[in-house]
XYZ file of C-alpha atoms in Angstrom:
776
model
C -41.811 150.589 -52.260
C -40.718 147.647 -54.675
C -42.970 146.985 -57.725
C -43.668 143.512 -56.316
C -44.994 144.972 -52.978
C -46.786 147.604 -54.756
C -48.694 145.002 -56.728
C -49.432 143.003 -53.745
C -50.780 145.923 -52.222
C -53.224 146.899 -54.731
C -54.313 143.182 -55.166
C -55.172 143.037 -51.555
C -57.060 146.474 -51.688
C -58.846 145.329 -54.732
C -59.786 141.894 -53.133
C -61.143 143.842 -50.215
C -63.319 146.295 -52.253
C -64.557 143.368 -54.102
C -65.692 141.389 -50.989
C -67.272 144.498 -49.395
C -69.148 145.032 -52.805
C -70.280 141.502 -53.062
C -72.083 141.616 -49.739
C -73.385 144.880 -50.141
C -75.669 145.681 -47.399
C -78.163 147.749 -49.085
C -78.899 145.086 -51.665
C -80.357 143.194 -48.894
C -82.836 145.715 -47.597
C -86.220 145.127 -49.001
C -87.864 147.657 -51.231
C -89.733 150.849 -49.608
C -87.252 150.193 -46.748
C -84.171 152.361 -45.755
C -81.222 152.063 -43.372
C -80.953 154.817 -40.810
C -77.342 156.078 -41.657
C -77.204 159.260 -39.257
C -79.136 161.241 -36.833
C -77.832 165.065 -36.920
C -78.520 167.807 -34.345
C -78.455 171.526 -35.173
C -78.534 174.185 -32.860
C -80.258 177.172 -34.028
C -78.982 180.726 -32.767
C -76.410 179.141 -30.755
C -72.659 178.656 -31.125
C -71.761 175.010 -31.454
C -69.625 174.714 -28.560
C -72.703 175.412 -26.203
C -73.057 171.382 -26.504
C -69.448 170.885 -24.833
C -70.383 173.483 -22.014
C -73.553 171.669 -20.901
C -73.430 168.003 -21.930
C -71.294 165.497 -23.759
C -72.191 165.219 -27.548
C -72.573 161.543 -27.261
C -75.080 161.886 -24.470
C -77.539 163.966 -26.759
C -77.236 161.465 -29.612
C -78.191 158.803 -27.309
C -81.869 160.716 -26.969
C -83.215 160.155 -30.116
C -85.262 156.792 -29.785
C -83.879 154.991 -32.973
C -80.321 155.155 -33.483
C -77.989 154.163 -36.331
C -75.416 151.432 -36.186
C -71.907 152.310 -34.755
C -69.191 152.866 -37.311
C -65.457 152.517 -36.936
C -63.584 155.173 -38.918
C -66.698 155.978 -40.821
C -67.176 152.558 -41.914
C -70.262 150.094 -40.890
C -67.783 147.403 -40.495
C -70.132 145.200 -38.163
C -73.048 145.669 -40.787
C -70.680 144.448 -43.582
C -69.898 141.436 -41.536
C -73.714 140.722 -41.049
C -74.266 141.155 -44.733
C -71.449 138.882 -45.581
C -72.615 135.805 -43.501
C -76.255 136.568 -44.095
C -75.941 135.190 -47.440
C -73.834 132.071 -46.204
C -74.799 128.659 -45.144
C -76.014 128.733 -41.706
C -73.482 127.105 -39.211
C -72.790 127.799 -35.628
C -69.659 129.671 -36.701
C -71.615 131.972 -39.350
C -74.244 132.607 -36.621
C -71.699 133.503 -34.284
C -70.131 135.921 -36.648
C -73.543 137.372 -38.040
C -75.154 138.048 -34.563
C -72.077 138.314 -32.136
C -69.557 140.164 -34.077
C -71.769 141.600 -36.881
C -74.894 143.754 -36.352
C -78.044 143.848 -38.323
C -78.522 147.306 -39.893
C -81.208 149.643 -38.461
C -84.181 149.951 -40.509
C -85.512 153.593 -40.230
C -88.998 153.711 -38.736
C -90.699 157.103 -39.087
C -93.240 156.367 -36.309
C -90.522 156.806 -33.649
C -89.584 160.688 -34.649
C -92.069 162.264 -32.706
C -91.084 160.420 -29.438
C -87.350 161.382 -30.157
C -88.687 165.022 -30.669
C -90.264 165.334 -27.121
C -87.367 163.557 -25.621
C -85.127 166.230 -27.046
C -87.451 168.981 -25.825
C -87.363 167.445 -22.285
C -83.795 167.441 -22.355
C -83.009 170.927 -23.121
C -85.947 171.657 -20.614
C -84.050 169.828 -17.930
C -80.878 171.985 -18.524
C -82.681 175.226 -18.145
C -83.987 176.061 -21.690
C -87.634 176.131 -20.598
C -88.635 177.878 -24.176
C -86.769 175.461 -26.575
C -88.370 174.217 -29.911
C -87.584 171.272 -31.485
C -88.325 170.306 -35.414
C -87.573 166.940 -37.117
C -87.211 166.259 -40.562
C -85.443 163.262 -42.591
C -84.290 162.532 -46.132
C -84.271 158.961 -47.856
C -82.109 158.443 -51.003
C -80.986 155.197 -52.399
C -82.319 153.117 -49.252
C -80.135 155.591 -46.908
C -82.004 158.022 -44.421
C -80.560 160.641 -42.618
C -82.501 162.357 -39.797
C -82.112 166.051 -38.847
C -83.275 167.696 -35.550
C -83.445 171.338 -35.582
C -82.811 172.729 -31.931
C -83.733 176.516 -31.220
C -82.823 177.468 -27.881
C -83.663 180.765 -26.064
C -82.262 182.375 -23.332
C -81.896 180.083 -20.076
C -83.492 180.389 -17.082
C -81.263 181.438 -14.006
C -81.507 180.260 -10.493
C -82.429 183.193 -8.051
C -83.365 181.776 -4.637
C -84.124 178.324 -3.041
C -86.517 178.141 -0.183
C -87.149 175.030 2.063
C -89.681 174.376 4.825
C -88.492 174.342 8.536
C -91.694 173.702 10.486
C -91.969 170.243 11.324
C -89.188 168.326 13.004
C -88.167 166.436 10.028
C -88.202 169.475 8.039
C -85.976 171.146 10.625
C -83.562 168.040 10.829
C -83.102 168.145 7.186
C -82.589 171.989 6.599
C -79.834 171.769 9.291
C -77.949 170.032 6.503
C -78.911 172.566 3.736
C -75.438 174.503 4.055
C -74.122 171.362 2.158
C -76.315 172.083 -0.759
C -74.754 171.348 -4.288
C -77.233 174.038 -6.091
C -75.733 177.361 -6.603
C -77.387 180.759 -7.138
C -77.048 182.557 -10.486
C -76.198 179.544 -12.520
C -78.363 177.990 -14.851
C -81.192 175.810 -13.513
C -80.450 172.062 -14.087
C -83.275 169.527 -13.154
C -80.815 166.691 -12.935
C -78.648 168.793 -10.392
C -81.875 169.516 -8.498
C -82.903 165.755 -8.408
C -79.315 165.120 -7.141
C -79.727 167.762 -4.175
C -83.164 166.140 -3.502
C -81.480 162.794 -3.193
C -78.765 164.640 -1.018
C -81.361 165.756 1.437
C -83.147 162.312 1.368
C -80.158 160.937 2.489
C -79.424 163.402 5.214
C -82.962 162.609 6.389
C -82.086 158.629 6.587
C -79.014 159.640 8.395
C -80.979 161.182 11.242
C -82.652 158.079 11.683
C -85.688 158.415 9.403
C -85.428 154.899 7.736
C -88.502 154.933 5.712
C -88.021 158.324 4.520
C -87.732 158.451 0.570
C -87.396 161.157 -2.194
C -91.134 160.856 -2.895
C -91.940 162.977 0.224
C -89.781 165.866 -1.230
C -91.497 168.122 -3.694
C -90.476 171.057 -5.513
C -92.117 173.752 -7.475
C -90.939 176.658 -9.973
C -91.594 180.655 -10.058
C -90.357 182.035 -13.180
C -89.831 185.593 -14.263
C -90.166 185.831 -17.982
C -88.810 189.225 -18.276
C -85.576 188.394 -16.206
C -85.530 184.711 -17.024
C -85.101 184.119 -13.449
C -86.454 181.280 -11.380
C -87.233 180.862 -7.860
C -87.313 176.965 -6.351
C -89.508 176.209 -3.428
C -88.693 172.699 -1.808
C -91.342 171.305 0.439
C -90.897 168.298 2.509
C -94.586 166.911 3.197
C -96.095 167.420 6.660
C -95.533 164.743 9.310
C -98.447 162.469 10.096
C -98.569 159.085 12.318
C -97.254 157.258 9.387
C -94.211 155.252 9.871
C -92.560 157.127 6.961
C -91.873 159.905 9.432
C -90.807 157.745 12.268
C -87.299 158.092 13.826
C -85.737 154.509 14.346
C -82.984 153.290 16.712
C -80.823 150.033 16.019
C -81.621 147.005 18.003
C -79.557 144.127 16.929
C -76.796 144.161 14.334
C -76.233 140.676 12.880
C -72.966 139.837 10.778
C -73.035 136.301 8.669
C -69.635 135.419 7.484
C -70.534 132.171 5.467
C -71.500 130.806 2.106
C -74.943 131.335 0.823
C -75.574 127.608 1.691
C -74.195 127.679 5.076
C -76.238 130.874 6.027
C -79.439 128.933 5.300
C -78.857 126.649 8.486
C -77.817 129.048 11.417
C -78.191 125.987 13.746
C -75.055 124.472 12.459
C -73.136 127.702 13.048
C -71.468 129.417 16.038
C -72.960 132.800 17.292
C -70.561 135.220 19.422
C -71.401 138.887 20.390
C -69.068 141.373 20.495
C -69.848 145.081 21.622
C -73.426 144.450 20.578
C -73.162 142.666 17.416
C -74.006 139.280 16.758
C -71.314 137.390 14.524
C -72.500 134.189 12.922
C -70.558 131.930 10.967
C -69.581 128.074 10.455
C -67.783 126.388 13.197
C -64.321 126.601 11.426
C -64.686 130.217 11.690
C -62.895 131.731 8.570
C -62.552 135.309 10.202
C -61.852 136.570 13.607
C -64.844 138.360 14.847
C -62.907 140.937 17.050
C -61.005 141.924 13.672
C -64.183 142.209 11.855
C -65.686 144.378 14.689
C -63.416 147.194 13.794
C -65.152 148.086 10.457
C -68.666 148.028 11.754
C -70.144 151.639 12.199
C -72.929 151.977 14.906
C -73.641 149.707 17.911
C -76.845 148.764 19.656
C -79.327 151.566 20.739
C -77.758 154.107 18.645
C -79.616 156.332 15.850
C -79.999 154.610 12.576
C -77.963 156.130 9.652
C -77.787 154.931 6.081
C -74.532 156.676 5.719
C -73.111 154.777 8.387
C -74.293 151.579 6.958
C -72.633 152.431 3.497
C -69.400 153.279 5.248
C -69.313 149.987 6.926
C -69.965 148.173 3.497
C -67.191 150.458 1.827
C -64.581 149.631 4.626
C -65.414 146.072 4.431
C -65.219 145.987 0.530
C -61.619 147.855 0.954
C -60.340 144.516 2.687
C -60.746 142.849 -0.890
C -61.756 139.640 0.806
C -65.424 139.171 -0.158
C -66.870 138.770 -3.413
C -70.513 139.562 -2.095
C -71.399 142.227 0.702
C -75.183 142.838 1.444
C -77.042 144.729 4.010
C -80.722 144.109 5.007
C -82.925 145.150 7.706
C -85.787 143.326 9.972
C -88.147 145.058 12.229
C -89.058 143.109 15.297
C -92.820 144.411 15.429
C -94.654 146.929 13.280
C -95.116 149.346 16.438
C -91.316 149.219 17.344
C -89.393 152.246 16.817
C -86.328 149.926 16.403
C -84.744 147.807 13.565
C -82.102 145.073 13.249
C -79.537 145.468 10.619
C -78.046 142.235 8.804
C -74.907 142.258 6.915
C -73.837 139.106 4.945
C -70.431 138.619 3.903
C -69.712 135.946 1.112
C -65.766 135.379 1.209
C -63.890 135.108 -1.847
C -61.379 132.280 -2.364
C -59.036 132.239 0.101
C -56.059 131.894 -2.371
C -55.371 132.077 -6.039
C -52.669 131.295 -8.379
C -52.164 133.476 -11.531
C -49.752 133.495 -14.459
C -49.129 136.566 -16.418
C -46.802 137.219 -19.501
C -45.591 139.963 -21.567
C -43.342 140.257 -24.717
C -41.524 142.798 -26.750
C -39.218 143.029 -29.677
C -36.876 145.929 -30.365
C -35.038 147.788 -33.109
C -31.764 146.373 -31.742
C -33.199 142.665 -32.596
C -33.753 141.719 -29.023
C -36.913 139.533 -28.359
C -37.876 139.846 -24.539
C -40.231 137.454 -22.905
C -41.351 137.822 -18.893
C -43.539 135.319 -17.569
C -44.763 135.934 -13.824
C -46.129 133.146 -11.350
C -48.132 134.827 -8.595
C -49.584 133.130 -5.584
C -51.974 135.311 -3.206
C -53.402 134.158 0.108
C -55.916 136.802 1.154
C -56.675 135.667 4.949
C -53.580 133.951 6.032
C -54.572 134.436 9.881
C -58.169 135.124 9.815
C -57.746 138.772 9.883
C -57.772 139.599 6.155
C -53.848 139.651 6.117
C -52.522 138.908 2.660
C -49.468 137.184 1.416
C -48.338 137.486 -2.087
C -45.496 135.862 -3.655
C -44.350 136.728 -7.298
C -41.732 134.593 -9.240
C -40.747 135.953 -12.653
C -38.187 135.144 -15.095
C -37.130 137.228 -18.274
C -35.209 136.349 -21.324
C -33.713 138.541 -24.086
C -32.912 136.797 -27.436
C -30.837 138.198 -30.066
C -33.178 138.071 -33.019
C -30.266 138.761 -35.555
C -27.768 136.359 -34.170
C -24.934 138.877 -34.680
C -25.643 139.847 -38.312
C -24.005 143.082 -38.311
C -24.626 143.550 -34.746
C -22.216 143.915 -31.956
C -24.308 141.237 -29.720
C -23.335 137.656 -29.981
C -25.103 134.395 -28.709
C -28.691 133.492 -28.933
C -29.491 134.593 -25.710
C -28.437 138.080 -24.476
C -29.740 138.696 -20.950
C -31.841 136.846 -18.238
C -33.439 137.856 -15.224
C -34.901 135.796 -12.234
C -37.035 137.768 -9.549
C -38.759 136.669 -6.226
C -41.062 139.403 -4.607
C -42.847 138.782 -1.366
C -45.473 140.894 0.257
C -47.231 140.685 3.497
C -50.127 143.265 4.156
C -51.548 143.583 7.630
C -55.030 145.486 7.923
C -53.846 147.860 10.576
C -50.595 149.964 11.313
C -48.258 148.405 13.292
C -48.207 151.258 15.788
C -50.033 151.980 18.918
C -53.736 151.350 19.101
C -54.229 155.083 18.837
C -53.340 155.048 15.103
C -54.900 151.600 14.403
C -58.350 151.888 15.762
C -59.255 155.097 14.197
C -62.553 154.356 12.072
C -62.118 157.602 10.050
C -59.796 155.605 7.824
C -61.477 153.696 4.784
C -58.451 151.575 5.068
C -54.890 151.680 7.095
C -52.708 149.021 6.454
C -48.964 147.758 6.998
C -46.785 146.099 4.147
C -43.784 144.074 4.820
C -41.866 143.507 1.542
C -38.800 141.709 0.340
C -37.398 141.264 -3.095
C -34.536 139.348 -4.592
C -33.462 139.957 -8.394
C -30.748 138.306 -10.324
C -29.622 139.602 -13.677
C -27.136 137.963 -15.746
C -25.953 140.156 -18.835
C -24.261 137.200 -20.664
C -20.605 137.993 -21.763
C -20.476 140.934 -19.280
C -21.621 140.752 -15.699
C -23.863 139.424 -12.931
C -25.889 141.638 -10.660
C -27.679 140.737 -7.442
C -30.511 143.165 -5.881
C -31.696 142.227 -2.467
C -34.182 144.409 -0.636
C -36.639 144.669 2.008
C -38.906 147.411 3.274
C -41.765 148.550 5.870
C -44.649 150.663 4.353
C -47.740 152.260 5.763
C -50.687 152.921 3.412
C -53.918 154.620 4.338
C -56.890 156.609 2.992
C -59.711 158.803 4.888
C -61.105 159.419 1.392
C -61.946 157.205 -1.501
C -60.165 158.972 -4.014
C -56.696 160.011 -2.284
C -54.273 157.331 -1.170
C -51.125 157.924 1.082
C -48.003 155.752 1.624
C -45.055 156.241 3.729
C -41.951 153.812 4.230
C -39.808 154.857 6.924
C -37.125 152.408 6.396
C -35.994 150.278 3.376
C -32.965 148.533 2.497
C -31.302 147.369 -0.876
C -28.013 145.694 -1.314
C -26.685 145.984 -4.885
C -23.824 143.447 -5.375
C -21.840 142.795 -8.762
C -19.739 139.795 -7.974
C -16.093 140.258 -8.841
C -15.979 136.840 -10.673
C -19.068 137.573 -12.893
C -17.032 140.361 -14.514
C -15.943 139.514 -17.814
C -12.379 140.777 -18.909
C -13.978 142.624 -21.718
C -16.202 144.579 -19.552
C -13.419 145.153 -17.041
C -11.453 147.147 -19.723
C -14.558 148.958 -20.600
C -14.992 149.943 -17.057
C -11.398 151.129 -16.856
C -11.665 153.229 -20.005
C -14.898 154.831 -18.969
C -14.960 156.218 -15.138
C -18.636 157.385 -15.665
C -19.715 153.698 -16.542
C -17.475 152.357 -13.609
C -19.149 154.499 -10.859
C -22.349 153.014 -11.641
C -21.337 149.433 -11.257
C -20.094 149.415 -7.698
C -21.630 147.504 -4.728
C -23.702 149.522 -2.589
C -26.326 149.607 0.341
C -29.304 151.622 0.039
C -31.073 152.803 3.241
C -33.596 155.183 3.103
C -37.159 156.104 3.156
C -39.991 157.206 0.765
C -43.409 158.926 0.555
C -46.124 158.804 -2.225
C -49.576 160.214 -2.723
C -51.987 159.149 -5.169
C -55.427 161.444 -6.011
C -58.024 160.762 -8.510
C -60.443 163.567 -9.239
C -63.552 163.536 -11.407
C -63.877 166.690 -13.655
C -66.344 168.106 -15.963
C -69.903 168.882 -15.336
C -71.077 165.244 -15.621
C -67.831 164.036 -13.773
C -67.302 161.489 -16.472
C -63.723 162.539 -16.877
C -60.946 161.953 -14.397
C -57.713 163.701 -13.465
C -55.102 161.339 -11.311
C -52.087 162.712 -9.726
C -49.217 160.944 -8.224
C -46.212 162.216 -6.450
C -43.269 160.001 -5.297
C -40.464 161.379 -3.062
C -37.576 159.121 -2.122
C -34.442 159.519 0.025
C -31.444 157.490 1.248
C -28.449 157.627 3.285
C -29.013 160.502 5.763
C -29.723 158.280 8.860
C -26.670 156.287 8.172
C -24.489 159.133 7.362
C -25.565 160.719 10.816
C -25.025 157.622 12.751
C -21.541 157.222 11.129
C -20.567 160.559 12.484
C -21.385 159.687 16.062
C -20.627 155.937 15.909
C -17.797 155.449 13.156
C -19.433 152.698 11.008
C -16.716 152.957 8.026
C -13.586 150.770 7.824
C -11.898 153.793 5.994
C -11.922 157.315 5.114
C -12.983 156.919 1.619
C -16.680 157.814 2.373
C -19.488 156.282 4.653
C -19.574 152.414 4.238
C -20.412 149.223 5.944
C -17.748 146.358 5.786
C -16.561 148.466 2.751
C -19.646 148.726 0.747
C -20.568 152.144 0.276
C -23.944 153.768 1.588
C -25.619 155.535 -1.381
C -26.983 159.018 -0.417
C -29.424 160.701 -2.991
C -32.911 162.483 -3.335
C -35.261 161.259 -6.027
C -38.751 162.589 -7.055
C -41.279 161.938 -9.710
C -44.772 163.346 -10.671
C -47.211 162.081 -12.552
C -50.598 163.256 -14.039
C -52.912 161.129 -16.156
C -55.954 162.671 -17.935
C -58.905 160.478 -18.937
C -61.615 162.147 -21.168
C -64.662 160.479 -22.675
C -65.370 161.380 -26.153
C -68.194 159.203 -27.255
C -70.153 156.261 -25.347
C -67.486 153.723 -26.890
C -64.321 155.974 -27.413
C -62.270 157.856 -25.043
C -58.806 159.821 -25.059
C -56.062 159.042 -22.197
C -52.819 161.256 -21.698
C -50.193 161.189 -19.284
C -47.187 163.382 -18.455
C -44.641 162.244 -16.325
C -41.112 163.818 -14.861
C -38.714 163.005 -12.507
C -35.224 164.293 -11.297
C -32.819 162.797 -8.675
C -29.675 163.889 -7.414
C -26.726 162.251 -5.623
C -24.919 164.108 -2.901
C -22.629 163.510 0.041
C -21.363 160.325 0.238
C -22.466 159.567 -3.561
C -20.782 160.777 -6.811
C -23.407 158.870 -8.872
C -26.981 157.438 -8.228
C -27.205 153.646 -7.666
C -27.798 151.750 -11.145
C -31.279 150.401 -9.953
C -32.371 153.958 -9.034
C -31.471 155.656 -12.337
C -34.516 156.910 -14.712
C -34.882 154.949 -18.099
C -37.732 154.853 -20.463
C -39.008 152.680 -23.397
C -41.000 149.217 -23.566
C -44.327 148.134 -22.972
C -45.595 150.629 -20.339
C -43.607 153.707 -21.691
C -42.444 154.678 -25.282
C -43.618 151.480 -27.149
C -41.771 152.040 -30.427
C -38.384 151.846 -28.440
C -36.913 148.693 -26.327
C -36.638 149.493 -22.581
C -33.348 151.246 -21.469
C -32.223 152.275 -25.185
C -33.461 155.792 -25.176
C -31.173 158.942 -24.345
C -29.341 160.359 -22.730
C -30.130 163.569 -24.550
C -29.127 163.524 -28.125
C -26.274 160.815 -27.285
C -25.993 158.077 -30.120
C -25.704 154.727 -28.372
C -24.819 153.229 -31.609
C -21.954 155.620 -32.291
C -18.327 154.966 -32.439
C -17.337 153.999 -28.863
C -14.150 152.649 -26.952
C -16.278 149.322 -26.354
C -19.002 146.995 -27.735
C -21.082 146.947 -24.561
C -24.642 147.388 -25.161
C -25.086 149.842 -22.287
C -28.537 150.576 -20.878
C -29.276 154.561 -21.270
C -29.939 155.817 -17.909
C -30.038 159.321 -16.379
C -31.107 161.455 -13.333
C -33.748 163.594 -15.268
C -36.507 162.151 -17.015
C -39.640 163.672 -19.044
C -42.293 161.377 -20.887
C -45.500 161.940 -22.250
C -48.319 159.534 -23.979
C -51.570 160.029 -25.551
C -53.693 157.185 -26.539
C -57.026 157.236 -28.442
C -59.224 153.904 -27.164
C -62.202 152.775 -29.158
C -64.658 149.857 -29.382
C -64.394 147.538 -32.542
C -66.634 144.505 -31.994
C -67.668 142.411 -28.795
C -64.565 142.295 -26.375
C -62.126 143.784 -28.901
C -60.886 147.126 -28.445
C -58.602 149.215 -30.411
C -56.119 152.007 -29.769
C -53.900 154.618 -31.812
C -51.108 156.090 -29.561
C -48.060 158.409 -29.577
C -45.350 158.362 -26.903
C -42.682 160.743 -26.363
C -39.963 161.673 -23.839
C -36.202 161.473 -23.252
C -33.853 161.190 -20.029
C -30.952 163.440 -19.134
C -27.999 163.992 -16.771
C -28.004 167.175 -14.922
C -24.336 167.491 -15.168
C -21.321 166.460 -17.099
C -20.051 164.728 -13.949
C -22.976 162.417 -14.269
C -22.846 162.023 -18.176
C -20.945 160.035 -20.734
C -20.459 163.153 -22.767
C -22.002 166.706 -23.239
C -24.783 165.355 -25.562
C -26.395 163.655 -22.565
C -26.442 166.849 -20.359
C -29.999 168.560 -19.744
C -30.084 172.093 -21.447
C -33.111 174.388 -21.077
C -32.458 175.615 -24.643
C -32.148 172.272 -26.074
C -34.064 169.653 -24.305
C -37.243 170.157 -26.457
C -35.544 169.414 -29.498
C -34.206 166.188 -27.820
C -37.497 164.325 -27.602
C -37.897 160.708 -29.082
C -41.282 160.073 -30.442
C -42.978 156.883 -31.378
C -46.555 155.994 -32.402
C -48.611 152.886 -33.493
C -51.742 150.913 -32.906
C -52.757 148.483 -30.712
C -55.430 145.716 -30.055
C -56.814 144.911 -26.533
C -58.849 141.754 -25.631
C -61.201 143.019 -22.748
C -62.152 140.017 -20.903
C -63.537 141.664 -17.760
C -61.372 140.340 -15.234
C -58.133 141.006 -17.335
C -56.969 142.970 -20.440
C -54.781 141.271 -22.908
C -52.845 144.212 -24.706
C -50.934 143.834 -28.353
C -49.381 147.078 -29.330
C -47.317 147.868 -32.446
C -45.051 150.769 -32.586
C -42.699 152.513 -34.981
C -39.973 155.260 -34.352
C -41.263 158.815 -35.607
C -38.119 160.831 -34.510
C -34.899 159.917 -33.202
C -33.182 163.112 -32.139
C -29.447 162.045 -32.324
C -29.612 161.331 -36.046
C -28.094 164.620 -37.708
C -29.286 164.218 -41.237
C -33.108 163.549 -40.568
C -34.143 163.082 -37.177
C -37.754 162.581 -38.423
C -37.359 158.904 -39.361
C -41.018 158.571 -40.237
C -40.377 160.476 -43.464
C -38.015 157.646 -44.713
C -40.423 155.151 -43.844
C -40.442 151.943 -46.264
C -43.418 149.700 -44.784
C -43.174 147.271 -47.530
C -39.560 146.927 -47.429
C -38.806 143.826 -45.267
C -35.430 145.168 -43.948
C -37.098 148.466 -42.991
C -40.013 146.363 -41.635
C -37.755 144.219 -39.378
C -35.340 146.977 -38.251
C -38.289 149.403 -37.057
C -41.421 147.517 -36.118
C -41.595 147.209 -32.205
C -44.336 144.496 -31.036
C -45.183 144.426 -27.597
C -47.574 141.864 -25.463
C -48.770 142.719 -22.287
C -51.504 142.402 -19.601
C -53.406 145.506 -18.494
C -53.264 149.044 -19.930
C -49.818 151.011 -20.314
C -51.430 153.867 -17.872
């Protein structure tokens, strides 16, 4: 650190401290009043981790009636902002900063302590600690008050038996569903879980036609045994009477309105069509095909009313992503009737939208990348919720250093242009046996095509042309499958675009040359994505995704029988090689809620791919690479690895090669927290590398995967980020710095030599990323 930068740093720190002191919060608090600075809950006679065993810490701290202001890294920043602008002249800006960004301090109110104490006792009672005792005390010093709740927990009560009545018809109907109970014997009795079981039994009654049956007609009582701390639960369904609350209903008419709210008010101007007992009402221009919508409607005229089937209908219609509002309502023809009408109201979203997305990054090599994407979506092309999506994106990499001690000349180093189209049909393009199965939440077919043109200035051009057909389906909300039976890609390197310098590089490096051959990729792929809630409260999630891809096998067999190839050098079409490979990738993401306003997110991803048969190398576009805004954010895309290979070492060429491999490991961890209003923050650390499984695929021995060495070859980067959460999209800004670079022999932990106030170090190591959405 230079003397000048040290002085500047100290000056800034002193200035900030003076600013905080000048707007001291406590000076603005009236005498005999104090600020509530903390609530502390002490568990007496129990291990501290009992909190984590039964509930989240932030949940229990929500129970006290009065809560202190939120802090950021232990600092009441929002209160300081309030105090600063509370003394300023009243303007629109000062009022916004004071009330929207800042928060007034919470003034301690002792009259709320007893309510908080009782609420805590009730909370512990509800999780099985019937004999708990809670004491509360507080201490005030220098206008700061700390409250302490002392909780004494005794032995919890264990659920021994559950008894349900089975006398009346409704009791018998509901008892048939009791085998699906979520209650478990010999576990600690949890009142909230019992309430969820009551709700489940109520829904079981609703599904069997009892429209007016509610949870208020299910009562329970406890029989406790103090010596053994066991409890029996008796669930009683109130006896039937002539009341309509125990009447079983059938469906009469089913109405489906597909109009805007204004159009629905005037049915006389709309057209009504009846299909399978369902009445469809929409304006005369008919935005949707009724026979298509009819496939998503459960139950028909004269069937038993089922709330579950109503919910399934709404869920399936929601999966179409075509309606901004879906409601259901009911109408009874008369008071004595045992029939009811169901009315679905569908308010369509805008048919087409145009959006613009943008991402930026900079790198340690001096490249600055920008990639805008213009996207058009038509959600209802042929009135059957079929979607046409067209994306146009361009990317430019600028050489920020303009060849200052670098090997890359020119202002622009690389340009890309991509056009992607996707057409989604809300059914399988297969026989009706597969298409009309209502057990699917959705089943759709994608027809995709893409074209990408990349130009590496001074080296080569590449054209990537592709098309595929893909089936996606889900029978449960949290699990989605996809299968692509056929996909085609053509990778073309025009001979005229390859510079003489790059030709010499290829001739000197057979490994590199094999990655830059024209090739056809004809194959298939499969992936599955599963999201699972975890933990007692189901607030945390675990997301698994598996991808499998293979290519060339079918064409290889056809060539053996038909003879597609022009020569004996391998399987080819018109002299262009057919790639053969197997590629797999597994990814798991864990999201853990830490407090009400903070969470921890972690990702582990690894993949392996092998060429075989007709191919000596993986196609260029199928090789693994890492780095960039959605990967290791402290490194530029394609600059990491392979293994401990030094991309900046002495080489036979000056070509800034993309670092790729056929094996990959990546891990990320990100702590996300609330700052103020829409502004969120994040601290992150990323790590990983790529390797080649054999020297046959690698530039040298340092890039080959070795079980005894791979963990020593991990790149590490860390940093912080800001997120603008605008509900409908996330604007992300991340700043990363390298922590560890494994190919460095003297000191691979580069963070130990950090000089954050040195302009040269700052410029060479700071990596800035702008992007839309979260990184994972």
